[in-house]
Structure formats: C-alpha cells, structure tokens
Short mmCIF file of C-alpha atoms in Angstrom, two decimals:
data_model
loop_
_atom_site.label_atom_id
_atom_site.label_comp_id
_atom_site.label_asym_id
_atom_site.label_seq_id
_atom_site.Cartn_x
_atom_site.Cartn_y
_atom_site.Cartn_z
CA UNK A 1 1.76 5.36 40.16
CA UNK A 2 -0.03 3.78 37.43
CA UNK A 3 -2.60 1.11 38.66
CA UNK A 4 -3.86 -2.03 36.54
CA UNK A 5 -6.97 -0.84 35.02
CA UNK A 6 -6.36 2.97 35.70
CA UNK A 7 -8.00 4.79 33.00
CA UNK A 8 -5.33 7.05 33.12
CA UNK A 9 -3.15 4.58 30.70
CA UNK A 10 -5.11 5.54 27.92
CA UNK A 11 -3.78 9.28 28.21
CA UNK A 12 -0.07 7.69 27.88
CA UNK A 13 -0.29 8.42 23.99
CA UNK A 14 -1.35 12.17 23.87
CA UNK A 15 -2.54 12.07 20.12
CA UNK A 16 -2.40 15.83 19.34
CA UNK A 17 1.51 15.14 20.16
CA UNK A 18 1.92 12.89 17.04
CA UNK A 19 3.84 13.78 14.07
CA UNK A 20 0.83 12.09 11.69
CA UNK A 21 4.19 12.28 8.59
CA UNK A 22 5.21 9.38 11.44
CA UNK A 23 2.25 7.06 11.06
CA UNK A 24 1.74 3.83 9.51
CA UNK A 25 -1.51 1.62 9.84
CA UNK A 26 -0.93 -1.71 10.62
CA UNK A 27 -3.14 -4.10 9.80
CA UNK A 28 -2.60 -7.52 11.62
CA UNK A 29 -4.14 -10.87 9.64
CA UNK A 30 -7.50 -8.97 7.95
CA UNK A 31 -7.33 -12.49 4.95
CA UNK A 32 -9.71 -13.47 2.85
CA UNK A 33 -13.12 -12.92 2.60
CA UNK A 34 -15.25 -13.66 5.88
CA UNK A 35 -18.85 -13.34 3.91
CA UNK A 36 -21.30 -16.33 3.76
CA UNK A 37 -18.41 -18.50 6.34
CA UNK A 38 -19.28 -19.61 9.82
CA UNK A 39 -17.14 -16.62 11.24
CA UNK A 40 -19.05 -14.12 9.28
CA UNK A 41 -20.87 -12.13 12.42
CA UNK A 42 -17.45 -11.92 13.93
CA UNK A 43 -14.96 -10.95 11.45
CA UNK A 44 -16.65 -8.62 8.98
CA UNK A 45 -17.57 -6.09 10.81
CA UNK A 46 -13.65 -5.71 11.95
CA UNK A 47 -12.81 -5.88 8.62
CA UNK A 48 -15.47 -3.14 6.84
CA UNK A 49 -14.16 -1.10 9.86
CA UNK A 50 -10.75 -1.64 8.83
CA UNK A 51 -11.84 -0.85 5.25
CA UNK A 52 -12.42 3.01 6.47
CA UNK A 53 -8.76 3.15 8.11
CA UNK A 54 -7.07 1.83 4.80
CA UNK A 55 -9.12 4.52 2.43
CA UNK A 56 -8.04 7.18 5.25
CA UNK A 57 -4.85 6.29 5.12
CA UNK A 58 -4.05 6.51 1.66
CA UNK A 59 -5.54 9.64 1.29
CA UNK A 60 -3.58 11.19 3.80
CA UNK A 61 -0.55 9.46 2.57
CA UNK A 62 -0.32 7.39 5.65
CA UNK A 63 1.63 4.15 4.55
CA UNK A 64 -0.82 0.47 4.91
CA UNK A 65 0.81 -2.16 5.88
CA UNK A 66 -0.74 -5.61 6.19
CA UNK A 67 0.95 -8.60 8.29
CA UNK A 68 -0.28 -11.69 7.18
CA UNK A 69 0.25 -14.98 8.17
CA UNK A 70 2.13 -17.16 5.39
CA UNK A 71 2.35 -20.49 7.39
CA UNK A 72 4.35 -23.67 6.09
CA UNK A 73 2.63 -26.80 6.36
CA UNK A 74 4.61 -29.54 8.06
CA UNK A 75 7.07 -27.31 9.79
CA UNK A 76 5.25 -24.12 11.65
CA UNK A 77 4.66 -25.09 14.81
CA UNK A 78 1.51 -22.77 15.05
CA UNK A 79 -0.70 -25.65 12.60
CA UNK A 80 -0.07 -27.58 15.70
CA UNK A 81 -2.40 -25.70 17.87
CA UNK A 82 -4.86 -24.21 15.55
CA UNK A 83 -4.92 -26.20 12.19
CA UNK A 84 -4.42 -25.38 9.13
CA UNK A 85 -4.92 -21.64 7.95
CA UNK A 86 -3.00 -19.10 6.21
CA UNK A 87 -1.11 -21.12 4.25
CA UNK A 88 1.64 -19.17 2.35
CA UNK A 89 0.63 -19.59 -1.33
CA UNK A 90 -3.12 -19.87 -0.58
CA UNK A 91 -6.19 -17.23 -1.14
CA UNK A 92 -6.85 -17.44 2.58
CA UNK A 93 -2.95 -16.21 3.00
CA UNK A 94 -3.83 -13.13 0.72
CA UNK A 95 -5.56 -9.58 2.21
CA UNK A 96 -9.19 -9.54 2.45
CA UNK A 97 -10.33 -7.91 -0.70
CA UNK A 98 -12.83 -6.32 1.06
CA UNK A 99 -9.46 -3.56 2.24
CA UNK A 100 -8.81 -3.23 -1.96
CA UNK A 101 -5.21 -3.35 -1.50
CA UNK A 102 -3.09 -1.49 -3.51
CA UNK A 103 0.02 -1.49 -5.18
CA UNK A 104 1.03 1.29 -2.86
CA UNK A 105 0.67 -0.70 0.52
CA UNK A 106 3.15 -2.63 1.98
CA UNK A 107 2.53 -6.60 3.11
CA UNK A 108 5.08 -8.21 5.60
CA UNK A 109 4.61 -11.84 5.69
CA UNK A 110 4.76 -14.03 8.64
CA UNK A 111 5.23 -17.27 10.53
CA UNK A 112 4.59 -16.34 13.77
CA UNK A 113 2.00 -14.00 16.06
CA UNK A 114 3.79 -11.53 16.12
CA UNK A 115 4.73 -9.25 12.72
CA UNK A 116 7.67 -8.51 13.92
CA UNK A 117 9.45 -11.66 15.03
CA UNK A 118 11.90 -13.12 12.19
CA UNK A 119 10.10 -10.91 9.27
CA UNK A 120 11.17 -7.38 7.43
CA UNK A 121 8.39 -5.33 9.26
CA UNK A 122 10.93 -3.24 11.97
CA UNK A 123 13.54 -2.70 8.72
CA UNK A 124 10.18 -1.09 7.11
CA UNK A 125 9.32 0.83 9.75
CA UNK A 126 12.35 2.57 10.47
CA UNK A 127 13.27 2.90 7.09
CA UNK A 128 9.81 4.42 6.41
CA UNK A 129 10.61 7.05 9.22
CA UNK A 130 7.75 5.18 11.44
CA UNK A 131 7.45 6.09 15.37
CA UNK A 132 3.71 5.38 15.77
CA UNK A 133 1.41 2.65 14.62
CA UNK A 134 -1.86 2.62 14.38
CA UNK A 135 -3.13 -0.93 14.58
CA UNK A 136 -6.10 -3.12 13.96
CA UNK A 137 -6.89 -7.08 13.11
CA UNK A 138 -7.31 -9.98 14.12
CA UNK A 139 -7.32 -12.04 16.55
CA UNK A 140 -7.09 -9.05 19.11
CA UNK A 141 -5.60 -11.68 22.05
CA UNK A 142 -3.39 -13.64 19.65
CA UNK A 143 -1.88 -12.09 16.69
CA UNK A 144 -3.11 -8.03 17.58
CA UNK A 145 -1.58 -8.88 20.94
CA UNK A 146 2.03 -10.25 20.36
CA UNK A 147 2.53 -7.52 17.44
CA UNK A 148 1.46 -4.88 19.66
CA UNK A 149 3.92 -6.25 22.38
CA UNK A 150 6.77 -6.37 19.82
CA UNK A 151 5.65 -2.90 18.94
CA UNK A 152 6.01 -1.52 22.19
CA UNK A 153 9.37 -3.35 23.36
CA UNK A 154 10.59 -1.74 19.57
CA UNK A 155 9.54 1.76 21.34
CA UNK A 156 6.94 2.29 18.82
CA UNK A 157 3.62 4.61 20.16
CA UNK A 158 0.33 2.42 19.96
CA UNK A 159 -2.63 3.25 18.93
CA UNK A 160 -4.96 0.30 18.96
CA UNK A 161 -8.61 0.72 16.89
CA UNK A 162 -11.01 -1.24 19.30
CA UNK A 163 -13.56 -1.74 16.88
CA UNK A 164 -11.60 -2.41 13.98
CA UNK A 165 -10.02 -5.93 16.02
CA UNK A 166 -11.86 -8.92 16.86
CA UNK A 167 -11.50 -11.88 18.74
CA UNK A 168 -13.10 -15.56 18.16
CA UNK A 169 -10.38 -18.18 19.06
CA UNK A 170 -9.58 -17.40 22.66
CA UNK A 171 -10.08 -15.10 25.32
CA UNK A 172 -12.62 -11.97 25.03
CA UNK A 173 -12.47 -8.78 22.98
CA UNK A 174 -12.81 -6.04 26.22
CA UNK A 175 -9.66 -7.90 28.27
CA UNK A 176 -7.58 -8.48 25.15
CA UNK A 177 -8.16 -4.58 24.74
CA UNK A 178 -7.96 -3.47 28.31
CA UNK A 179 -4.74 -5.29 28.30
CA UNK A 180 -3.17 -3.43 25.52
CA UNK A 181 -3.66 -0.37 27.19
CA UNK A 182 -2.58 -0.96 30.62
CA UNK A 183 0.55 -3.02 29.65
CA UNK A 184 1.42 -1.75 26.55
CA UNK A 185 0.25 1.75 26.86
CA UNK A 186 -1.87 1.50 23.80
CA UNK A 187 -4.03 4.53 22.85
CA UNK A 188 -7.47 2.63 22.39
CA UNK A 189 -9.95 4.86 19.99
CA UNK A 190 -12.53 3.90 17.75
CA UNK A 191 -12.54 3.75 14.18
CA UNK A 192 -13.88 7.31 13.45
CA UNK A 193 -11.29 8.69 16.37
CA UNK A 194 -8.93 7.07 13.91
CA UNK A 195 -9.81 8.26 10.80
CA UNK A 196 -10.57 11.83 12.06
CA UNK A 197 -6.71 11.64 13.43
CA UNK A 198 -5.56 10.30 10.33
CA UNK A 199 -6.73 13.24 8.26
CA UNK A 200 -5.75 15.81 10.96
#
C-alpha cells in the first residue's frame, strides 16, 4: 500500500516506459513579462526554466501548448478573489515572450484553474494522439494544481517540472509539489531530467 508521502509515488510514472511521439508540454499561465515587476525573484526563474522545455520541445517535435488565463471582467468569478489579471484581450493575457512562441504551438484559453474545464484542451490532446503531459507554470497550488488534477481524472501520465513551477499567491512550492505526486501520481523531475527525456 501506497502511504502519503511514500517516495515510492514518484516511481508510478516509469519514464523509460513513455512513448515520447505521445508527449505534449503543457505550459500552465507562463504571461507576460515578469522583469523589473514586484514578482520578478519569483516568477522568472520558472519562466527562463520553462524557456529550455519549449526550445526542447520543438526540436524534438514535441507539441507546446500554453493555457492561459483569458478572464472576463464583470462576470468570472475568479476577479472576485484575486483581482484583476489576465484579462482576455490584454498583454498580460498573452505568453511570456520570454518562451518565443511560435506559430507552431498550440494556446488553449481559459476561464478557470484548471485548462481543462469548459475549454478545447482534452479535444487537442486526444486529437493530437496525447497520453502524457509534461507540465510546468504557474501558480504550482492554484492553476498547476487543478490542471494537473483534471489531467489525471482524464487518465493522462504526469510529469510535473519542479523547477520550472512557482508559487507566490498561496500555499508553498515543496507541498503544492509533494502533493502532485502523492495524489496525482505525478512524475516530479527537474528541468534538465526533462529536457534530457524530451530528446531521448
């Protein structure tokens, strides 16, 4: 029997197992550009991580996708609790341009935590031939954490890049992680795990 906190819930995900033809990179709310802003310390290091997953991936022909909040002021109950931010329409709704998106990667918009609740993301997944994801963003007990849920009930394998999430609105980075892993049976590796698995 599996135990909370068992290190053995990282082994759930045996990565030499994985069809890599299978993967997609997810990345979870990485907007905007964090440099010279009061959330600088936290965010860009997550997101220059992040940076080496998306130039891995594209290389290897593993498809990007980027989930990004698209909020609607006056009506998303979200603004509510957090105020305004990633408003659809706005620069702070668009990718960080730090991740040089392409015209080859795929963004799902969203009004919720999670990317897959109301949006296109599951339709792109399984019509992309997707059975793992390999996921990183922000904020790892908010947004990382209700994707990664949806992920998981959707049968998906996880694999979450610790040091390619962060965390500054609530909670703490290790149990946000820790959590992933024990409940979601999320493969936790750092970024150059990842990109070493990416290009096999």
């Amino acid at each position: 029997m599996i135990m909370l906190g068992d290190e053995n819930n990282n082994d759930l995900v045996n990565l030499d197992a994985i069809d890599r033809a299978k993967c997609a990179l997810l990345v979870i709310d990485e907007l905007g550009d964090p440099t010279g802003g009061p959330l600088e310390a936290v965010l860009l290091p997550s997101i220059l991580q992040t940076a080496k997953l998306t130039t891995a991936a594209r290389a290897a022909g593993v498809p990007v996708i980027f989930t990004n909040d698209a909020h609607l002021p006056g009506i998303d109950r979200e603004l509510a609790l957090w105020g305004a931010h990633g408003i659809a329409g706005t620069p702070e709704a668009q990718t960080s341009p730090l991740l040089d998106p392409q015209p080859t990667d795929y963004v799902v918009e969203k009004r919720r935590y999670s990317g897959f609740f109301q949006t296109g993301l599951l339709l792109l997944l399984n019509e992309l031939g997707v059975d793992t994801l390999i996921c990183c963003g922000m904020d790892t007990n908010i947004c990382v954490k209700h994707t990664v849920a949806d992920a998981y009930f959707n049968n998906f394998n996880i694999i979450v890049v610790d040091d390619a999430t962060a965390t500054f609105l609530v909670g703490n980075q290790e149990e946000g992680i820790e959590y992933m892993k024990v409940c979601y049976a999320a493969k936790v590796i750092n970024t150059d795990e990842a990109v070493k698995f990416i290009e096999g």
